[in-house]
Amino acid sequence: MPITLITGPANAGKAREVMSAVRRHLAHGVQPLLIVPTQAGAEHYRCELVRAGVVLGARVERFEGLIGEAVRRAGTGEPALGRIARERVLAKAAGAPGGGVQSTPGLLRALAVMVAELEVQRVTPARLGAALRAWEAADGGDATAGVEELWRCFGEYRRILAQIGRTDHERRAAQALDALRRKPALWGATPVIMYGFDDFGALQLDVIETLGTVVGAPVTVSLTYEPGRAAFAGRAGTFQTIAPLASEHRRLQARAEYYAPAARTALHHLERSLFEPGAAQVDSGGAVRLLEGGGERAELELVAGEIAQLLEQGMAAGDVAVLARPASTSMELLEEVFGDARIPFSLQRRRVFADTAIGRALIGLLRCVAAPGNEASEAGEAGAENTAAGEPSSRAPGELGDLLAWLRAPGLLDVPALADSLELRARRSGALSAGRARLLWEERNWRLETLDHLQVSQQRGAAALIERSSRELYWLFCAPRRSRAELLAASELDEAAALAAGRRALAQLRELAQIAPELAPASAAELAGVLGGVELLSGERPLAGAVAVLEALSLLNAEGGRHVRALFVCGLQEGVFPQSARAQPLLSEQERRRLAEVSGLLLREREDLLASERYLLYAAVSRPQERLVLSWHSADDDGQTTPRSLFVDDVCDLFEPELLATRAWRRLGAVDDLALARSNDSSALEALAADSGASAQAEGADEPLRDTHLLGELAARPWSASSLERWIGCPVAWFVERLLRPDALESDPEPLARGALAHAALKDTLEGLRRETGSARLTRGNLARARELLASALAGNEAGHPLSVAPERRAAVRRRLQADLDRYLTLAAESESPLAPRELELGFGFEEGDERGEASQLPAFELGGGVRLRGRIDRVDADEAGNAVVYDYKGKGPPGAARWIKDGKLQVALYMRATEELLGLRAAGGFYQPLTGSDLRPRGVLDADSGLELDCVSTDVREHAELRELLDQAVAVAREVAAQAAGGRLQARPDTCAFKGGCQYPTICRCER
């Protein structure tokens, strides 16, 4: 029976011819096989056959189903390994003695592709070895190491398969086709119709030739191809392979009526003229649109806006499709933008198992199991810690995040906040390993027996470990659905897909463990690594009522002939579409040519990538019936220029220049719906300037708080000096830090921990001097003793103020701190101050139950207007005449008094007033005392009329009236801050929010400057 070849350009009616062939076979009482490339296409044509009244008879399968049918009829039933098991065999073959190849995931993927090619072309290790020897003989032993390594790996791979009694899918398919060639009657006369394929690979061409020319079955092949067209150059080789085999060739002509009347001129011209030299230019008539975004988000917002407009005009969502490549378009960002725009869409893409909740949880759980030989025999031994490194004796390869990924699996904990509490404690204590995190968990909660069960299974062998892991995966899926009997929601389908993919992978590994235990993962951590490479199909297939978002442009012809009224092609960036050519990881083109020259071993050469990409663009732009939209972005997230694809220019060459000049454009970071024509038109530039000005005026126009209960709490709250200063820096940051008070996940930064320890050590040092000598004044005579007391105080307080969560850093930080404090004590002793420390860490305004600790004996300081101040003064020095000087310990570089009000530094000034009101002393000065840096001189203000002579910067000495005015200004600013808070007037101040400017909480504040 003949091979029938149907060719023609896109939209030439090839699907109609194919369906006619199906009906023709059925009319003759023959049941044909219709083969399409995707599952979506198979379902589409099953529905088409039902609508045509064909309920029984024809079968619609993917190519894998055709191979399965060939294997069944040929009787070649040798079991084939799945992808995961095959990679384990390849890894073993690559790392066999004499090879020394590191089995990286990339190498294994490349090796799998190369081995599949060799199997399809019936190249045996002996044949490859003979070709290698011929090469060496011809070039004097100059064969490349890559070819030798491939030969060694391929031979070892075949040996292992023979040893375990398995094969791979490509070899089994080749054996089935060879059996059909020897005995054509095994197939019978079942017709085969292949439709929807962009191109045919070596195995598909083998099937066409075997069934059509050797077996004699009726074979109909559809191929989008037109001779002499540049767009089809990448398919010329396939056409020239099939055409000589075909006894009938039906050439279909282009059909302009495929396109809507209003868009027919432009879109049909595009289909007929793309990549053709000397093509005329026509008016796009709005059928072709261009969108340019300043960044990726801006591009997708433009796309979403165009789609929303089409939907508002009455176009059904199912008539719109979006094509994008992940290399240039983030699918997560697309989901976010389309969701915000309320566009119904379906997106199906490949994801890794670890990206799902149950996949992440199982992998994390396995990584928390101690490696074989590292298990603790007793619970007490598991709790023993190495004091030098702080690690448990039972070590797992996992980290804190792995244990949390498991504990946070939906439904695993009845109280999910327990996992949050563990993370808080672990990060603040520096317990970043899974072993230490488990100890922290079991200190307050129950024993994590699941880890023990997996450890026992690991000791029993790979099969037991895999079986236990499969049960844990099923339990993780069932955990949030316990005691429920309901259908899965759309949001739960990914988890179901993850369950299926994980169980398939584990089933392959379980089989491998039974037939070849040495190839199965030997530890839980190794099993976790294998599962990390498992992939699954995520999301929903294209739905009738949703915009279809397709990842790969090659899926276009596989959509089962779906009609698309509007098509958006996104991410048209240079190097992405068209893709940049990459070197072959195994057997370069030059090596393939040399092998063919010296040995006659003809391997398939790499296809012309540019020609293939041209065809994909042609297939895309010829599909829409009414509207084609091409989009790109001009910069990446880092602001680096990303040039648009030259394919855009190829399209623009077919239309009048206005198409490119009037493209819609959105600048980088825009958050409004403005779409400006990027041209030299002055009105467009004026509109951009006006929009920028409006955005600038809108910044800072924050809405005040309105909740009466909250406003009452803000009006009645006592203030601390540091809280007032934080409000001055940024009220929104104050609201987050002082009112919401989120617990920090990380431990205190080392500077904060160092400061807390310094305060405690200096307090104990000076109090120790006062107990021993009756005075806390530092002098040259007691400096040596003060240093001894300081060393003791540091050692005694470090447990309460750990300097670092990294044990290896603590000693160095401790020595640095002690050296800095020794320098300060020396400076203070040599200054011979007339004042003696009277109060140390003096607290006022703290009541019972305050978060700052025990209640203080002194009340809050009333600033007037109902504003109360509380705080803790580091040190108050005084003399017998009642003069007092306030000291506040700081890091290096404290500000002088001239900048206090301008910089919002109120602490020392307010403490000076509090000292007068609460202690009855006369505030003669106040200083910020640095404890580190090259200059340890205090900075602040000293009353020139007090008669005190202190070692300070000369410009810090002020007249009495000037000093009092400074204190009054500080009080006035504090009262104004309290009034703003009582009114709920939160205003974002990104210029002063974070250190050296910038917003410290952009995800909360969202203030753009």
PDB file of N, CA, C and O in Angstrom, residues 658-719:
ATOM      1  N   GLU A 658       4.900  52.808   9.838  1.00  0.00           N
ATOM      2  CA  GLU A 658       4.105  53.227  10.988  1.00  0.00           C
ATOM      3  C   GLU A 658       3.920  52.100  12.010  1.00  0.00           C
ATOM      4  O   GLU A 658       3.664  52.361  13.186  1.00  0.00           O
ATOM      5  N   LEU A 659       4.044  50.857  11.579  1.00  0.00           N
ATOM      6  CA  LEU A 659       3.857  49.736  12.507  1.00  0.00           C
ATOM      7  C   LEU A 659       4.854  49.807  13.657  1.00  0.00           C
ATOM      8  O   LEU A 659       4.486  49.680  14.837  1.00  0.00           O
ATOM      9  N   LEU A 660       6.125  50.028  13.353  1.00  0.00           N
ATOM     10  CA  LEU A 660       7.157  50.095  14.384  1.00  0.00           C
ATOM     11  C   LEU A 660       7.117  51.440  15.113  1.00  0.00           C
ATOM     12  O   LEU A 660       7.303  51.508  16.326  1.00  0.00           O
ATOM     13  N   ALA A 661       6.834  52.507  14.372  1.00  0.00           N
ATOM     14  CA  ALA A 661       6.857  53.838  14.980  1.00  0.00           C
ATOM     15  C   ALA A 661       5.738  54.030  15.990  1.00  0.00           C
ATOM     16  O   ALA A 661       5.873  54.801  16.946  1.00  0.00           O
ATOM     17  N   THR A 662       4.628  53.339  15.823  1.00  0.00           N
ATOM     18  CA  THR A 662       3.473  53.527  16.709  1.00  0.00           C
ATOM     19  C   THR A 662       3.303  52.378  17.694  1.00  0.00           C
ATOM     20  O   THR A 662       2.211  52.141  18.186  1.00  0.00           O
ATOM     21  N   ARG A 663       4.382  51.671  17.954  1.00  0.00           N
ATOM     22  CA  ARG A 663       4.262  50.570  18.912  1.00  0.00           C
ATOM     23  C   ARG A 663       3.889  51.104  20.289  1.00  0.00           C
ATOM     24  O   ARG A 663       4.289  52.199  20.690  1.00  0.00           O
ATOM     25  N   ALA A 664       3.119  50.342  21.031  1.00  0.00           N
ATOM     26  CA  ALA A 664       2.762  50.721  22.400  1.00  0.00           C
ATOM     27  C   ALA A 664       3.960  50.488  23.290  1.00  0.00           C
ATOM     28  O   ALA A 664       4.684  49.496  23.140  1.00  0.00           O
ATOM     29  N   TRP A 665       4.153  51.379  24.241  1.00  0.00           N
ATOM     30  CA  TRP A 665       5.357  51.331  25.069  1.00  0.00           C
ATOM     31  C   TRP A 665       5.019  51.664  26.512  1.00  0.00           C
ATOM     32  O   TRP A 665       4.201  52.538  26.791  1.00  0.00           O
ATOM     33  N   ARG A 666       5.633  50.943  27.421  1.00  0.00           N
ATOM     34  CA  ARG A 666       5.489  51.229  28.846  1.00  0.00           C
ATOM     35  C   ARG A 666       6.880  51.283  29.446  1.00  0.00           C
ATOM     36  O   ARG A 666       7.680  50.376  29.259  1.00  0.00           O
ATOM     37  N   ARG A 667       7.153  52.333  30.189  1.00  0.00           N
ATOM     38  CA  ARG A 667       8.494  52.506  30.744  1.00  0.00           C
ATOM     39  C   ARG A 667       8.748  51.533  31.880  1.00  0.00           C
ATOM     40  O   ARG A 667       7.815  50.964  32.457  1.00  0.00           O
ATOM     41  N   LEU A 668       9.992  51.354  32.239  1.00  0.00           N
ATOM     42  CA  LEU A 668      10.410  50.440  33.298  1.00  0.00           C
ATOM     43  C   LEU A 668       9.872  50.912  34.627  1.00  0.00           C
ATOM     44  O   LEU A 668      10.044  52.061  35.022  1.00  0.00           O
ATOM     45  N   GLY A 669       9.159  50.015  35.337  1.00  0.00           N
ATOM     46  CA  GLY A 669       8.665  50.335  36.673  1.00  0.00           C
ATOM     47  C   GLY A 669       7.343  51.048  36.673  1.00  0.00           C
ATOM     48  O   GLY A 669       6.861  51.458  37.721  1.00  0.00           O
ATOM     49  N   ALA A 670       6.708  51.268  35.522  1.00  0.00           N
ATOM     50  CA  ALA A 670       5.434  51.961  35.517  1.00  0.00           C
ATOM     51  C   ALA A 670       4.382  51.112  36.209  1.00  0.00           C
ATOM     52  O   ALA A 670       4.350  49.905  36.094  1.00  0.00           O
ATOM     53  N   VAL A 671       3.477  51.769  36.929  1.00  0.00           N
ATOM     54  CA  VAL A 671       2.440  51.046  37.653  1.00  0.00           C
ATOM     55  C   VAL A 671       1.060  51.486  37.228  1.00  0.00           C
ATOM     56  O   VAL A 671       0.078  51.071  37.802  1.00  0.00           O
ATOM     57  N   ASP A 672       0.964  52.367  36.240  1.00  0.00           N
ATOM     58  CA  ASP A 672      -0.334  52.809  35.752  1.00  0.00           C
ATOM     59  C   ASP A 672      -0.616  52.138  34.423  1.00  0.00           C
ATOM     60  O   ASP A 672       0.111  51.271  33.980  1.00  0.00           O
ATOM     61  N   ASP A 673      -1.697  52.534  33.758  1.00  0.00           N
ATOM     62  CA  ASP A 673      -2.110  51.929  32.506  1.00  0.00           C
ATOM     63  C   ASP A 673      -1.689  52.740  31.287  1.00  0.00           C
ATOM     64  O   ASP A 673      -2.253  52.607  30.211  1.00  0.00           O
ATOM     65  N   LEU A 674      -0.702  53.606  31.444  1.00  0.00           N
ATOM     66  CA  LEU A 674      -0.269  54.463  30.348  1.00  0.00           C
ATOM     67  C   LEU A 674       0.427  53.629  29.271  1.00  0.00           C
ATOM     68  O   LEU A 674       1.298  52.834  29.544  1.00  0.00           O
ATOM     69  N   ALA A 675       0.041  53.839  28.032  1.00  0.00           N
ATOM     70  CA  ALA A 675       0.697  53.191  26.891  1.00  0.00           C
ATOM     71  C   ALA A 675       0.971  54.273  25.866  1.00  0.00           C
ATOM     72  O   ALA A 675       0.077  54.759  25.201  1.00  0.00           O
ATOM     73  N   LEU A 676       2.218  54.695  25.773  1.00  0.00           N
ATOM     74  CA  LEU A 676       2.578  55.831  24.926  1.00  0.00           C
ATOM     75  C   LEU A 676       3.173  55.357  23.610  1.00  0.00           C
ATOM     76  O   LEU A 676       3.870  54.341  23.550  1.00  0.00           O
ATOM     77  N   ALA A 677       2.939  56.113  22.592  1.00  0.00           N
ATOM     78  CA  ALA A 677       3.598  55.858  21.310  1.00  0.00           C
ATOM     79  C   ALA A 677       5.015  56.380  21.402  1.00  0.00           C
ATOM     80  O   ALA A 677       5.232  57.562  21.662  1.00  0.00           O
ATOM     81  N   ARG A 678       5.979  55.460  21.236  1.00  0.00           N
ATOM     82  CA  ARG A 678       7.373  55.878  21.358  1.00  0.00           C
ATOM     83  C   ARG A 678       7.861  56.401  20.008  1.00  0.00           C
ATOM     84  O   ARG A 678       8.266  55.650  19.137  1.00  0.00           O
ATOM     85  N   SER A 679       7.795  57.688  19.842  1.00  0.00           N
ATOM     86  CA  SER A 679       8.185  58.306  18.595  1.00  0.00           C
ATOM     87  C   SER A 679       8.737  59.681  18.885  1.00  0.00           C
ATOM     88  O   SER A 679       8.915  60.070  20.041  1.00  0.00           O
ATOM     89  N   ASN A 680       8.973  60.456  17.852  1.00  0.00           N
ATOM     90  CA  ASN A 680       9.444  61.821  18.026  1.00  0.00           C
ATOM     91  C   ASN A 680       8.296  62.796  18.203  1.00  0.00           C
ATOM     92  O   ASN A 680       8.492  64.009  18.225  1.00  0.00           O
ATOM     93  N   ASP A 681       7.076  62.276  18.317  1.00  0.00           N
ATOM     94  CA  ASP A 681       5.910  63.140  18.471  1.00  0.00           C
ATOM     95  C   ASP A 681       5.984  63.867  19.809  1.00  0.00           C
ATOM     96  O   ASP A 681       6.100  63.246  20.859  1.00  0.00           O
ATOM     97  N   SER A 682       5.889  65.189  19.781  1.00  0.00           N
ATOM     98  CA  SER A 682       6.056  65.977  21.007  1.00  0.00           C
ATOM     99  C   SER A 682       4.955  65.729  22.000  1.00  0.00           C
ATOM    100  O   SER A 682       5.167  65.776  23.217  1.00  0.00           O
ATOM    101  N   SER A 683       3.734  65.430  21.543  1.00  0.00           N
ATOM    102  CA  SER A 683       2.640  65.210  22.486  1.00  0.00           C
ATOM    103  C   SER A 683       2.888  63.982  23.334  1.00  0.00           C
ATOM    104  O   SER A 683       2.526  63.935  24.515  1.00  0.00           O
ATOM    105  N   ALA A 684       3.526  62.946  22.746  1.00  0.00           N
ATOM    106  CA  ALA A 684       3.829  61.743  23.515  1.00  0.00           C
ATOM    107  C   ALA A 684       4.841  62.045  24.596  1.00  0.00           C
ATOM    108  O   ALA A 684       4.720  61.585  25.733  1.00  0.00           O
ATOM    109  N   LEU A 685       5.878  62.845  24.267  1.00  0.00           N
ATOM    110  CA  LEU A 685       6.887  63.195  25.255  1.00  0.00           C
ATOM    111  C   LEU A 685       6.299  64.064  26.353  1.00  0.00           C
ATOM    112  O   LEU A 685       6.628  63.913  27.533  1.00  0.00           O
ATOM    113  N   GLU A 686       5.392  64.981  25.988  1.00  0.00           N
ATOM    114  CA  GLU A 686       4.759  65.815  27.003  1.00  0.00           C
ATOM    115  C   GLU A 686       3.887  64.973  27.926  1.00  0.00           C
ATOM    116  O   GLU A 686       3.826  65.207  29.131  1.00  0.00           O
ATOM    117  N   ALA A 687       3.194  63.999  27.368  1.00  0.00           N
ATOM    118  CA  ALA A 687       2.362  63.128  28.199  1.00  0.00           C
ATOM    119  C   ALA A 687       3.202  62.333  29.178  1.00  0.00           C
ATOM    120  O   ALA A 687       2.833  62.138  30.336  1.00  0.00           O
ATOM    121  N   LEU A 688       4.378  61.871  28.730  1.00  0.00           N
ATOM    122  CA  LEU A 688       5.280  61.141  29.623  1.00  0.00           C
ATOM    123  C   LEU A 688       5.755  62.028  30.761  1.00  0.00           C
ATOM    124  O   LEU A 688       5.779  61.626  31.917  1.00  0.00           O
ATOM    125  N   ALA A 689       6.132  63.268  30.446  1.00  0.00           N
ATOM    126  CA  ALA A 689       6.589  64.193  31.482  1.00  0.00           C
ATOM    127  C   ALA A 689       5.477  64.499  32.462  1.00  0.00           C
ATOM    128  O   ALA A 689       5.679  64.549  33.680  1.00  0.00           O
ATOM    129  N   ALA A 690       4.267  64.715  31.942  1.00  0.00           N
ATOM    130  CA  ALA A 690       3.142  65.010  32.827  1.00  0.00           C
ATOM    131  C   ALA A 690       2.842  63.833  33.730  1.00  0.00           C
ATOM    132  O   ALA A 690       2.560  63.996  34.925  1.00  0.00           O
ATOM    133  N   ASP A 691       2.925  62.621  33.175  1.00  0.00           N
ATOM    134  CA  ASP A 691       2.668  61.433  33.995  1.00  0.00           C
ATOM    135  C   ASP A 691       3.712  61.290  35.094  1.00  0.00           C
ATOM    136  O   ASP A 691       3.406  60.943  36.223  1.00  0.00           O
ATOM    137  N   SER A 692       4.992  61.589  34.784  1.00  0.00           N
ATOM    138  CA  SER A 692       6.052  61.498  35.779  1.00  0.00           C
ATOM    139  C   SER A 692       5.806  62.504  36.894  1.00  0.00           C
ATOM    140  O   SER A 692       5.995  62.212  38.079  1.00  0.00           O
ATOM    141  N   GLY A 693       5.359  63.725  36.532  1.00  0.00           N
ATOM    142  CA  GLY A 693       5.102  64.718  37.557  1.00  0.00           C
ATOM    143  C   GLY A 693       3.958  64.317  38.455  1.00  0.00           C
ATOM    144  O   GLY A 693       3.990  64.517  39.669  1.00  0.00           O
ATOM    145  N   ALA A 694       2.902  63.737  37.860  1.00  0.00           N
ATOM    146  CA  ALA A 694       1.777  63.308  38.671  1.00  0.00           C
ATOM    147  C   ALA A 694       2.178  62.222  39.640  1.00  0.00           C
ATOM    148  O   ALA A 694       1.746  62.198  40.795  1.00  0.00           O
ATOM    149  N   SER A 695       3.047  61.297  39.189  1.00  0.00           N
ATOM    150  CA  SER A 695       3.510  60.243  40.085  1.00  0.00           C
ATOM    151  C   SER A 695       4.306  60.818  41.236  1.00  0.00           C
ATOM    152  O   SER A 695       4.194  60.377  42.378  1.00  0.00           O
ATOM    153  N   ALA A 696       5.145  61.836  40.935  1.00  0.00           N
ATOM    154  CA  ALA A 696       5.958  62.431  41.990  1.00  0.00           C
ATOM    155  C   ALA A 696       5.086  63.128  43.018  1.00  0.00           C
ATOM    156  O   ALA A 696       5.349  63.069  44.227  1.00  0.00           O
ATOM    157  N   GLN A 697       3.994  63.786  42.563  1.00  0.00           N
ATOM    158  CA  GLN A 697       3.127  64.462  43.507  1.00  0.00           C
ATOM    159  C   GLN A 697       2.359  63.468  44.361  1.00  0.00           C
ATOM    160  O   GLN A 697       2.026  63.738  45.513  1.00  0.00           O
ATOM    161  N   ALA A 698       2.054  62.309  43.776  1.00  0.00           N
ATOM    162  CA  ALA A 698       1.277  61.317  44.529  1.00  0.00           C
ATOM    163  C   ALA A 698       2.075  60.683  45.642  1.00  0.00           C
ATOM    164  O   ALA A 698       1.524  60.215  46.626  1.00  0.00           O
ATOM    165  N   GLU A 699       3.414  60.664  45.506  1.00  0.00           N
ATOM    166  CA  GLU A 699       4.236  60.039  46.537  1.00  0.00           C
ATOM    167  C   GLU A 699       4.126  60.810  47.845  1.00  0.00           C
ATOM    168  O   GLU A 699       4.137  62.037  47.884  1.00  0.00           O
ATOM    169  N   GLY A 700       4.032  60.099  48.898  1.00  0.00           N
ATOM    170  CA  GLY A 700       3.964  60.715  50.215  1.00  0.00           C
ATOM    171  C   GLY A 700       2.566  61.094  50.625  1.00  0.00           C
ATOM    172  O   GLY A 700       2.343  61.477  51.765  1.00  0.00           O
ATOM    173  N   ALA A 701       1.594  61.011  49.706  1.00  0.00           N
ATOM    174  CA  ALA A 701       0.227  61.354  50.066  1.00  0.00           C
ATOM    175  C   ALA A 701      -0.426  60.151  50.724  1.00  0.00           C
ATOM    176  O   ALA A 701      -1.349  59.553  50.204  1.00  0.00           O
ATOM    177  N   ASP A 702       0.093  59.755  51.911  1.00  0.00           N
ATOM    178  CA  ASP A 702      -0.365  58.542  52.580  1.00  0.00           C
ATOM    179  C   ASP A 702      -1.682  58.801  53.301  1.00  0.00           C
ATOM    180  O   ASP A 702      -1.897  59.849  53.916  1.00  0.00           O
ATOM    181  N   GLU A 703      -2.564  57.834  53.246  1.00  0.00           N
ATOM    182  CA  GLU A 703      -3.828  57.944  53.952  1.00  0.00           C
ATOM    183  C   GLU A 703      -3.592  57.732  55.446  1.00  0.00           C
ATOM    184  O   GLU A 703      -2.877  56.814  55.842  1.00  0.00           O
ATOM    185  N   PRO A 704      -4.197  58.586  56.316  1.00  0.00           N
ATOM    186  CA  PRO A 704      -4.006  58.393  57.758  1.00  0.00           C
ATOM    187  C   PRO A 704      -4.767  57.181  58.262  1.00  0.00           C
ATOM    188  O   PRO A 704      -5.709  56.701  57.625  1.00  0.00           O
ATOM    189  N   LEU A 705      -4.336  56.681  59.439  1.00  0.00           N
ATOM    190  CA  LEU A 705      -5.047  55.589  60.083  1.00  0.00           C
ATOM    191  C   LEU A 705      -6.383  56.099  60.607  1.00  0.00           C
ATOM    192  O   LEU A 705      -6.502  57.243  61.072  1.00  0.00           O
ATOM    193  N   ARG A 706      -7.415  55.238  60.581  1.00  0.00           N
ATOM    194  CA  ARG A 706      -8.741  55.681  60.989  1.00  0.00           C
ATOM    195  C   ARG A 706      -9.333  54.858  62.126  1.00  0.00           C
ATOM    196  O   ARG A 706     -10.336  55.262  62.706  1.00  0.00           O
ATOM    197  N   ASP A 707      -8.756  53.720  62.442  1.00  0.00           N
ATOM    198  CA  ASP A 707      -9.316  52.873  63.490  1.00  0.00           C
ATOM    199  C   ASP A 707      -9.254  53.599  64.834  1.00  0.00           C
ATOM    200  O   ASP A 707      -8.177  53.974  65.320  1.00  0.00           O
ATOM    201  N   THR A 708     -10.420  53.816  65.468  1.00  0.00           N
ATOM    202  CA  THR A 708     -10.474  54.606  66.701  1.00  0.00           C
ATOM    203  C   THR A 708      -9.762  53.913  67.856  1.00  0.00           C
ATOM    204  O   THR A 708      -9.114  54.571  68.683  1.00  0.00           O
ATOM    205  N   HIS A 709      -9.860  52.595  67.932  1.00  0.00           N
ATOM    206  CA  HIS A 709      -9.195  51.875  69.013  1.00  0.00           C
ATOM    207  C   HIS A 709      -7.675  52.017  68.882  1.00  0.00           C
ATOM    208  O   HIS A 709      -6.974  52.272  69.872  1.00  0.00           O
ATOM    209  N   LEU A 710      -7.176  51.876  67.658  1.00  0.00           N
ATOM    210  CA  LEU A 710      -5.742  52.001  67.433  1.00  0.00           C
ATOM    211  C   LEU A 710      -5.270  53.426  67.709  1.00  0.00           C
ATOM    212  O   LEU A 710      -4.221  53.634  68.328  1.00  0.00           O
ATOM    213  N   LEU A 711      -6.044  54.424  67.272  1.00  0.00           N
ATOM    214  CA  LEU A 711      -5.644  55.813  67.506  1.00  0.00           C
ATOM    215  C   LEU A 711      -5.611  56.118  68.991  1.00  0.00           C
ATOM    216  O   LEU A 711      -4.739  56.851  69.476  1.00  0.00           O
ATOM    217  N   GLY A 712      -6.561  55.548  69.737  1.00  0.00           N
ATOM    218  CA  GLY A 712      -6.544  55.744  71.187  1.00  0.00           C
ATOM    219  C   GLY A 712      -5.322  55.124  71.826  1.00  0.00           C
ATOM    220  O   GLY A 712      -4.718  55.704  72.742  1.00  0.00           O
ATOM    221  N   GLU A 713      -4.926  53.961  71.334  1.00  0.00           N
ATOM    222  CA  GLU A 713      -3.721  53.312  71.863  1.00  0.00           C
ATOM    223  C   GLU A 713      -2.474  54.121  71.542  1.00  0.00           C
ATOM    224  O   GLU A 713      -1.571  54.257  72.375  1.00  0.00           O
ATOM    225  N   LEU A 714      -2.429  54.686  70.344  1.00  0.00           N
ATOM    226  CA  LEU A 714      -1.274  55.492  69.965  1.00  0.00           C
ATOM    227  C   LEU A 714      -1.182  56.763  70.805  1.00  0.00           C
ATOM    228  O   LEU A 714      -0.088  57.204  71.163  1.00  0.00           O
ATOM    229  N   ALA A 715      -2.317  57.361  71.122  1.00  0.00           N
ATOM    230  CA  ALA A 715      -2.303  58.591  71.907  1.00  0.00           C
ATOM    231  C   ALA A 715      -1.884  58.340  73.347  1.00  0.00           C
ATOM    232  O   ALA A 715      -1.288  59.209  74.001  1.00  0.00           O
ATOM    233  N   ALA A 716      -2.181  57.155  73.886  1.00  0.00           N
ATOM    234  CA  ALA A 716      -1.920  56.879  75.303  1.00  0.00           C
ATOM    235  C   ALA A 716      -0.584  56.205  75.541  1.00  0.00           C
ATOM    236  O   ALA A 716      -0.150  56.118  76.696  1.00  0.00           O
ATOM    237  N   ARG A 717       0.113  55.768  74.503  1.00  0.00           N
ATOM    238  CA  ARG A 717       1.312  54.981  74.698  1.00  0.00           C
ATOM    239  C   ARG A 717       2.464  55.840  75.213  1.00  0.00           C
ATOM    240  O   ARG A 717       2.621  57.005  74.826  1.00  0.00           O
ATOM    241  N   PRO A 718       3.305  55.311  76.093  1.00  0.00           N
ATOM    242  CA  PRO A 718       4.534  56.029  76.477  1.00  0.00           C
ATOM    243  C   PRO A 718       5.569  55.891  75.368  1.00  0.00           C
ATOM    244  O   PRO A 718       5.607  54.885  74.655  1.00  0.00           O
ATOM    245  N   TRP A 719       6.408  56.893  75.221  1.00  0.00           N
ATOM    246  CA  TRP A 719       7.409  56.903  74.161  1.00  0.00           C
ATOM    247  C   TRP A 719       8.796  56.742  74.743  1.00  0.00           C
ATOM    248  O   TRP A 719       9.076  57.195  75.842  1.00  0.00           O
TER     249      TRP A 719
END
